[in-house]
Amino acid sequence: MRHIRFSALLALPIFVLLLPAAARCQKTPIDQVREGFAHPPDDSRVMMRWWWFGSAVDKPGLQNDLEMMKAGGIGGAEIQPVYPLELDDPHTGFHNLPFLSPEYLNMVRFASETANSLGMRLSLTLGSGWPYGGSYLPVTEAAGRLRVVVDAAPQHGGSLAVPSIRNGEKLMAVFLAAGTPEKYDTARVQQVSEIRDGRLILPSGISSSHVVLFFISSRTGQQVKRAAVGAEGFVLDHFSRAALEDHLNTVAEPLLRAFGEHPPSSVFSDSLEVYGADWTPDLLEQFRSRRGYDLTPYLPELVAGSGVEAEDLRYDWGRTLEGLIDENYLAPLNAWARAHHTQFRSQSYGTPAVTLSSNHLVDLPEGEGSQWRSFSYTRWATSASHVYGRPITSSETWTWLHSPAFRATPLDMKAEADTFFLQGINQLIGHGWPYSPPSAGEPGWSFYAAAVFNNHNPWWIVMPEVTSYLQRMSYLMRAGEPANDIAILLPTADAQARFLPGHVSVTDEMRALLDPDLIPEILNAGYSFDFIDSEAIEQVGIHYPILVLPGIERLPLAAYRRIQEYERGGGIVVATKSLPSRAPGLKQSQADSTAVQQISQELFAADNRNAKLVSRAEDLGATLNGLSKPDVTFSPQTPQVGFIHRKLPDSDIYFVANTDNRPHSVEAMFRTEKTSARWWNPFTGNISEAGANHAITLALAPYESRVLVFSNVERKRGTQREVRKYAPPSSPVDLSHDWKVTFDKTGLSKQMPVLRSWSDDDATQFYSGTVTYQRTIDIPESFLRAERILLDFGTGTPVPPIQSHFAGMRAWLEGPVREAALIYVNGTLAGSVWHPPYTLDLAHLLHAGKNEIKIVVANTAINELAGKALPDYRLLNLRYGERFTPQDMDHLQPLPSGILGPLRLIGSPD
């Protein structure tokens, strides 16, 4: 196949930047990465969104939280002040600190100083809740919308009352059209303008049904979501530079000053959920200067037209909105962050109007969503980073994970995190860590729609192992360069042509425009991919071997010419369903559509071997395989198993993950010229030989992941243990009976003749915490001849996936130990068990004769919550308004807990 070089804009590999020049001269790139893999740097640790409820925080609580995070392997936090959970009480001293008050800023200052002393990163949301806004904001700077009032005109003319126009609104234009309020003719309208004493004067002689259309520059009225006390107010106008400057001066500057000499690692803008925002007061002027014509006469066609002209108008409108949010929100925020010696981290998707290329205006793009086999905000962000050379892409991770709060398990964490790694994420922002004062009791406070990852969760005992895995994988996903073969050109112009008043979201339209078979076909065929858009093609070109055009109708001529140049230089172009046939925009469509059609005819001529049209998306994979050798082929084809590939000058790194709740065994063929393969264990950092063949057998347990590295480096000592002679024992040792069980929080001890859930007993059904299992086992000398001696908890039970009302995910597997366990042998910690395969090698700690086994098991906090009444938020809601609704907290039931059995000791040859 022909390979197209990657963009020169791609950032230098992280390992090259971090190591001194002398070390770079002495070590190969893969040696440097291997050192980092064994001891990954702190800046690849997972961070946590840190919810300050109220904000009712104090210094001892803040210090304790940060110290606990550090102990759990968490690298830092993102401060997010949100809604209150309790009322002020002068008798107890409980107090919600008003947002931006001196007391609040003092807490920010203390958190910054404490994090810095602990060597942790501290990020900051430039506001409270989301999107940006607050009580300081006048209605004239609030999020804008186009309000259209349609009234029936009186017969034979006369006058009509003008709709009420309030502060923050402006009447822009009025039109008369034939028809009814339900259906009127937008192609034949008459603009009217005479207004006297609050009434519109209509032309005389109206002989049939007509309507009057009033176009008003208005406001959405949206309030900041989940605001802390004192942070309530309008959401700001993201198209207005004046509104942003007001926010920066009023909110951002005081917050940054509180950080003193240690600025935050980043400042953050959450997802653009500015619902209904589609207008700004000067939009008509901006439209005229940017598009070259006046939109006013076309307003009826814009909002209610159904033809091609209406779509062209909407595209021009969408492009104008995109330019305004890029220039007046994203770009100045990024510049402001740099001027304050930090970086801007932004979730640049949703509403309003941003495109994939909007991400190039921010230093740290961030995504959200675990949907690795369909369109996702995560792939949107990582693609922009790959296209524009951003080395780090973060994700809001574990949003809605296994609702309700406290239900999520360590396995849930890993299962979702792996889907983010498969999409190219290399910095996880956990969602999240709720601050909880002692007065809240156990298990403490939680965010209304999220999991809880703090030390109030019983399974916290294995958090250091969970975060170690996440840290190691985040580091590895930064090594070298992305090696995705395919760029999917997003139909951005088609999306903008579908905009309607109140709904101006490119990302929302992608789910309708992209064929549901498109992405699965590419992945099943053995390729990884990124998205790209026409703006990126015009700015930086196409640096992928293959470009896919997914049923695109509208394509800017300049971008299409770059695509034609790309194909002439050896690039492969594959279109699905249909070929581009129009240039977008009212003026451009008339001027450029013929040229667009001409390029389609030339590019996809029958004799062109590098450009193919595939009529059906389900045939795309076979077509791609005929044009280019796949990167990885799984046999049998297994859609639940995914991969991502990072490329170094001397090595190829593959991460492979089973995203299913059942085991899968596949033969994997890797497209690499490197001759030697090694397993890199992401849990331990150990390295072992995998052979010298590009065909590797992968036997993956449910939700298991592996790292395979191909290189030409000779095997070094220590990469594989010396294999001892194996003499299998006559049978496994059954350990399912006769355990002493101690409930650590209460001190209750009892004998458990047969392993079973402790929630089956009335006395312990509502117990959440750790329980210690102890017994002595007698090991014969012959058993110790095995290479490995596995403590085997069993395989777990797959749970049929069900469609949920929320957007999060979970691992559809109930483990044989619920939910995590630390195993001690003869007083020494052997390791932990919390994910498949539920086994642990004890060979190095066992000896002939009697051995003391201790297993500390932790469940979730759900059992304790199920035994308590739900909080009564009636008075809180009366005082502050209903700012949240607890999710799925009704009808809680105790969950199975502990070691469920059977439990065995098994000798294994490898």
Tab-separated table of N, CA, C and O in Angstrom, residues 399-454:
chain	number	residue	atom	x	y	z
A	399	THR	N	-18.869	9.403	33.577
A	399	THR	CA	-20.131	10.112	33.755
A	399	THR	C	-21.276	9.099	33.725
A	399	THR	O	-21.367	8.298	32.806
A	400	TRP	N	-22.120	9.114	34.724
A	400	TRP	CA	-23.262	8.200	34.829
A	400	TRP	C	-22.839	6.736	35.004
A	400	TRP	O	-23.645	5.828	34.762
A	401	LEU	N	-21.587	6.467	35.389
A	401	LEU	CA	-21.130	5.085	35.450
A	401	LEU	C	-21.971	4.281	36.442
A	401	LEU	O	-22.001	4.560	37.634
A	402	HIS	N	-22.627	3.262	35.935
A	402	HIS	CA	-23.378	2.281	36.735
A	402	HIS	C	-24.223	2.966	37.809
A	402	HIS	O	-24.057	2.751	39.011
A	403	SER	N	-25.150	3.806	37.347
A	403	SER	CA	-26.047	4.508	38.261
A	403	SER	C	-26.805	3.502	39.127
A	403	SER	O	-27.102	2.398	38.678
A	404	PRO	N	-27.112	3.828	40.399
A	404	PRO	CA	-26.993	5.124	41.065
A	404	PRO	C	-25.603	5.353	41.649
A	404	PRO	O	-24.711	4.510	41.517
A	405	ALA	N	-25.448	6.508	42.302
A	405	ALA	CA	-24.175	6.818	42.956
A	405	ALA	C	-23.814	5.697	43.924
A	405	ALA	O	-24.678	5.105	44.572
A	406	PHE	N	-22.543	5.400	44.012
A	406	PHE	CA	-21.957	4.361	44.865
A	406	PHE	C	-22.154	2.949	44.310
A	406	PHE	O	-21.661	1.985	44.881
A	407	ARG	N	-22.848	2.809	43.179
A	407	ARG	CA	-23.029	1.465	42.624
A	407	ARG	C	-21.841	1.017	41.789
A	407	ARG	O	-21.598	-0.180	41.616
A	408	ALA	N	-21.081	1.950	41.248
A	408	ALA	CA	-19.973	1.604	40.357
A	408	ALA	C	-18.887	0.849	41.100
A	408	ALA	O	-18.609	1.091	42.275
A	409	THR	N	-18.230	-0.054	40.385
A	409	THR	CA	-17.188	-0.909	40.934
A	409	THR	C	-15.865	-0.641	40.233
A	409	THR	O	-15.825	-0.002	39.171
A	410	PRO	N	-14.756	-1.150	40.775
A	410	PRO	CA	-13.480	-1.012	40.064
A	410	PRO	C	-13.517	-1.610	38.662
A	410	PRO	O	-12.911	-1.062	37.739
A	411	LEU	N	-14.220	-2.731	38.495
A	411	LEU	CA	-14.320	-3.311	37.153
A	411	LEU	C	-15.066	-2.377	36.216
A	411	LEU	O	-14.693	-2.232	35.051
A	412	ASP	N	-16.127	-1.723	36.692
A	412	ASP	CA	-16.815	-0.726	35.872
A	412	ASP	C	-15.844	0.358	35.422
A	412	ASP	O	-15.878	0.798	34.261
A	413	MET	N	-14.997	0.810	36.344
A	413	MET	CA	-14.022	1.849	36.005
A	413	MET	C	-13.114	1.401	34.873
A	413	MET	O	-12.900	2.126	33.898
A	414	LYS	N	-12.565	0.207	35.001
A	414	LYS	CA	-11.644	-0.286	33.980
A	414	LYS	C	-12.347	-0.497	32.646
A	414	LYS	O	-11.823	-0.126	31.583
A	415	ALA	N	-13.542	-1.091	32.706
A	415	ALA	CA	-14.250	-1.391	31.469
A	415	ALA	C	-14.501	-0.127	30.659
A	415	ALA	O	-14.314	-0.109	29.433
A	416	GLU	N	-14.939	0.961	31.312
A	416	GLU	CA	-15.179	2.191	30.572
A	416	GLU	C	-13.879	2.864	30.174
A	416	GLU	O	-13.759	3.381	29.061
A	417	ALA	N	-12.896	2.883	31.054
A	417	ALA	CA	-11.624	3.540	30.719
A	417	ALA	C	-11.006	2.911	29.475
A	417	ALA	O	-10.435	3.617	28.632
A	418	ASP	N	-11.129	1.597	29.322
A	418	ASP	CA	-10.559	0.941	28.149
A	418	ASP	C	-11.208	1.431	26.862
A	418	ASP	O	-10.548	1.556	25.825
A	419	THR	N	-12.495	1.742	26.905
A	419	THR	CA	-13.141	2.274	25.696
A	419	THR	C	-12.617	3.662	25.358
A	419	THR	O	-12.599	4.049	24.185
A	420	PHE	N	-12.180	4.416	26.349
A	420	PHE	CA	-11.570	5.721	26.091
A	420	PHE	C	-10.167	5.545	25.506
A	420	PHE	O	-9.783	6.269	24.582
A	421	PHE	N	-9.414	4.589	26.037
A	421	PHE	CA	-8.087	4.330	25.468
A	421	PHE	C	-8.202	3.880	24.010
A	421	PHE	O	-7.385	4.274	23.169
A	422	LEU	N	-9.210	3.068	23.697
A	422	LEU	CA	-9.405	2.616	22.320
A	422	LEU	C	-9.688	3.784	21.380
A	422	LEU	O	-9.471	3.668	20.172
A	423	GLN	N	-10.161	4.894	21.911
A	423	GLN	CA	-10.445	6.074	21.086
A	423	GLN	C	-9.308	7.082	21.094
A	423	GLN	O	-9.428	8.144	20.468
A	424	GLY	N	-8.223	6.791	21.819
A	424	GLY	CA	-7.053	7.660	21.778
A	424	GLY	C	-6.894	8.595	22.953
A	424	GLY	O	-5.991	9.437	22.953
A	425	ILE	N	-7.726	8.484	23.974
A	425	ILE	CA	-7.586	9.336	25.152
A	425	ILE	C	-6.318	8.969	25.916
A	425	ILE	O	-5.973	7.804	26.055
A	426	ASN	N	-5.626	9.992	26.436
A	426	ASN	CA	-4.425	9.718	27.236
A	426	ASN	C	-4.350	10.570	28.508
A	426	ASN	O	-3.281	10.701	29.098
A	427	GLN	N	-5.467	11.136	28.919
A	427	GLN	CA	-5.576	11.792	30.228
A	427	GLN	C	-7.015	11.640	30.701
A	427	GLN	O	-7.939	12.129	30.058
A	428	LEU	N	-7.187	10.940	31.829
A	428	LEU	CA	-8.523	10.692	32.352
A	428	LEU	C	-8.864	11.709	33.441
A	428	LEU	O	-8.065	11.945	34.343
A	429	ILE	N	-10.051	12.288	33.332
A	429	ILE	CA	-10.597	13.157	34.374
A	429	ILE	C	-11.806	12.424	34.949
A	429	ILE	O	-12.848	12.312	34.296
A	430	GLY	N	-11.664	11.882	36.154
A	430	GLY	CA	-12.722	11.072	36.740
A	430	GLY	C	-13.897	11.910	37.190
A	430	GLY	O	-13.745	13.005	37.718
A	431	HIS	N	-15.070	11.350	37.071
A	431	HIS	CA	-16.330	12.044	37.369
A	431	HIS	C	-17.085	11.197	38.393
A	431	HIS	O	-17.922	10.365	38.032
A	432	GLY	N	-16.763	11.344	39.737
A	432	GLY	CA	-15.786	12.240	40.252
A	432	GLY	C	-15.620	11.997	41.755
A	432	GLY	O	-15.955	10.949	42.301
A	433	TRP	N	-15.211	13.046	42.436
A	433	TRP	CA	-14.862	13.007	43.862
A	433	TRP	C	-15.716	14.024	44.607
A	433	TRP	O	-15.474	15.232	44.544
A	434	PRO	N	-16.728	13.604	45.357
A	434	PRO	CA	-17.536	14.551	46.125
A	434	PRO	C	-16.898	14.886	47.471
A	434	PRO	O	-16.567	13.991	48.249
A	435	TYR	N	-16.708	16.167	47.716
A	435	TYR	CA	-16.322	16.603	49.059
A	435	TYR	C	-17.486	16.270	49.987
A	435	TYR	O	-18.653	16.499	49.663
A	436	SER	N	-17.154	15.747	51.170
A	436	SER	CA	-18.215	15.343	52.100
A	436	SER	C	-17.778	15.654	53.521
A	436	SER	O	-16.782	15.103	54.005
A	437	PRO	N	-18.495	16.541	54.232
A	437	PRO	CA	-18.104	16.894	55.599
A	437	PRO	C	-18.482	15.782	56.580
A	437	PRO	O	-19.337	14.931	56.277
A	438	PRO	N	-17.868	15.758	57.741
A	438	PRO	CA	-18.211	14.726	58.733
A	438	PRO	C	-19.697	14.696	59.070
A	438	PRO	O	-20.258	13.630	59.341
A	439	SER	N	-20.353	15.847	59.041
A	439	SER	CA	-21.770	15.897	59.397
A	439	SER	C	-22.644	15.128	58.424
A	439	SER	O	-23.794	14.800	58.735
A	440	ALA	N	-22.119	14.816	57.237
A	440	ALA	CA	-22.907	14.077	56.251
A	440	ALA	C	-22.980	12.594	56.574
A	440	ALA	O	-23.786	11.872	55.981
A	441	GLY	N	-22.129	12.126	57.499
A	441	GLY	CA	-22.145	10.712	57.839
A	441	GLY	C	-21.568	9.848	56.742
A	441	GLY	O	-20.884	10.325	55.844
A	442	GLU	N	-21.841	8.542	56.834
A	442	GLU	CA	-21.343	7.604	55.833
A	442	GLU	C	-22.506	7.076	55.003
A	442	GLU	O	-23.595	6.877	55.530
A	443	PRO	N	-22.286	6.847	53.718
A	443	PRO	CA	-21.025	7.026	52.977
A	443	PRO	C	-20.788	8.446	52.479
A	443	PRO	O	-19.912	8.678	51.669
A	444	GLY	N	-21.569	9.382	52.937
A	444	GLY	CA	-21.312	10.773	52.604
A	444	GLY	C	-22.074	11.244	51.386
A	444	GLY	O	-22.949	10.567	50.851
A	445	TRP	N	-21.732	12.430	50.952
A	445	TRP	CA	-22.409	13.086	49.844
A	445	TRP	C	-22.016	12.455	48.510
A	445	TRP	O	-20.943	11.841	48.376
A	446	SER	N	-22.873	12.666	47.537
A	446	SER	CA	-22.577	12.216	46.182
A	446	SER	C	-23.226	13.160	45.190
A	446	SER	O	-24.229	13.804	45.502
A	447	PHE	N	-22.649	13.256	44.010
A	447	PHE	CA	-23.233	14.045	42.933
A	447	PHE	C	-24.471	13.318	42.420
A	447	PHE	O	-24.522	12.080	42.414
A	448	TYR	N	-25.447	14.079	41.941
A	448	TYR	CA	-26.743	13.476	41.605
A	448	TYR	C	-26.656	12.455	40.475
A	448	TYR	O	-27.483	11.547	40.381
A	449	ALA	N	-25.668	12.576	39.602
A	449	ALA	CA	-25.613	11.737	38.397
A	449	ALA	C	-24.195	11.283	38.124
A	449	ALA	O	-23.644	11.567	37.074
A	450	ALA	N	-23.599	10.600	39.077
A	450	ALA	CA	-22.217	10.185	38.864
A	450	ALA	C	-21.834	9.130	39.881
A	450	ALA	O	-22.496	8.944	40.900
A	451	ALA	N	-20.759	8.450	39.586
A	451	ALA	CA	-20.193	7.503	40.529
A	451	ALA	C	-19.385	8.250	41.588
A	451	ALA	O	-19.132	9.451	41.473
A	452	VAL	N	-18.973	7.522	42.608
A	452	VAL	CA	-18.191	8.092	43.706
A	452	VAL	C	-16.870	7.335	43.787
A	452	VAL	O	-16.853	6.114	43.914
A	453	PHE	N	-15.776	8.073	43.737
A	453	PHE	CA	-14.455	7.445	43.725
A	453	PHE	C	-13.586	7.928	44.875
A	453	PHE	O	-12.365	8.017	44.746
A	454	ASN	N	-14.208	8.250	46.008
A	454	ASN	CA	-13.401	8.687	47.143
A	454	ASN	C	-13.282	7.584	48.185
A	454	ASN	O	-13.775	6.468	48.010
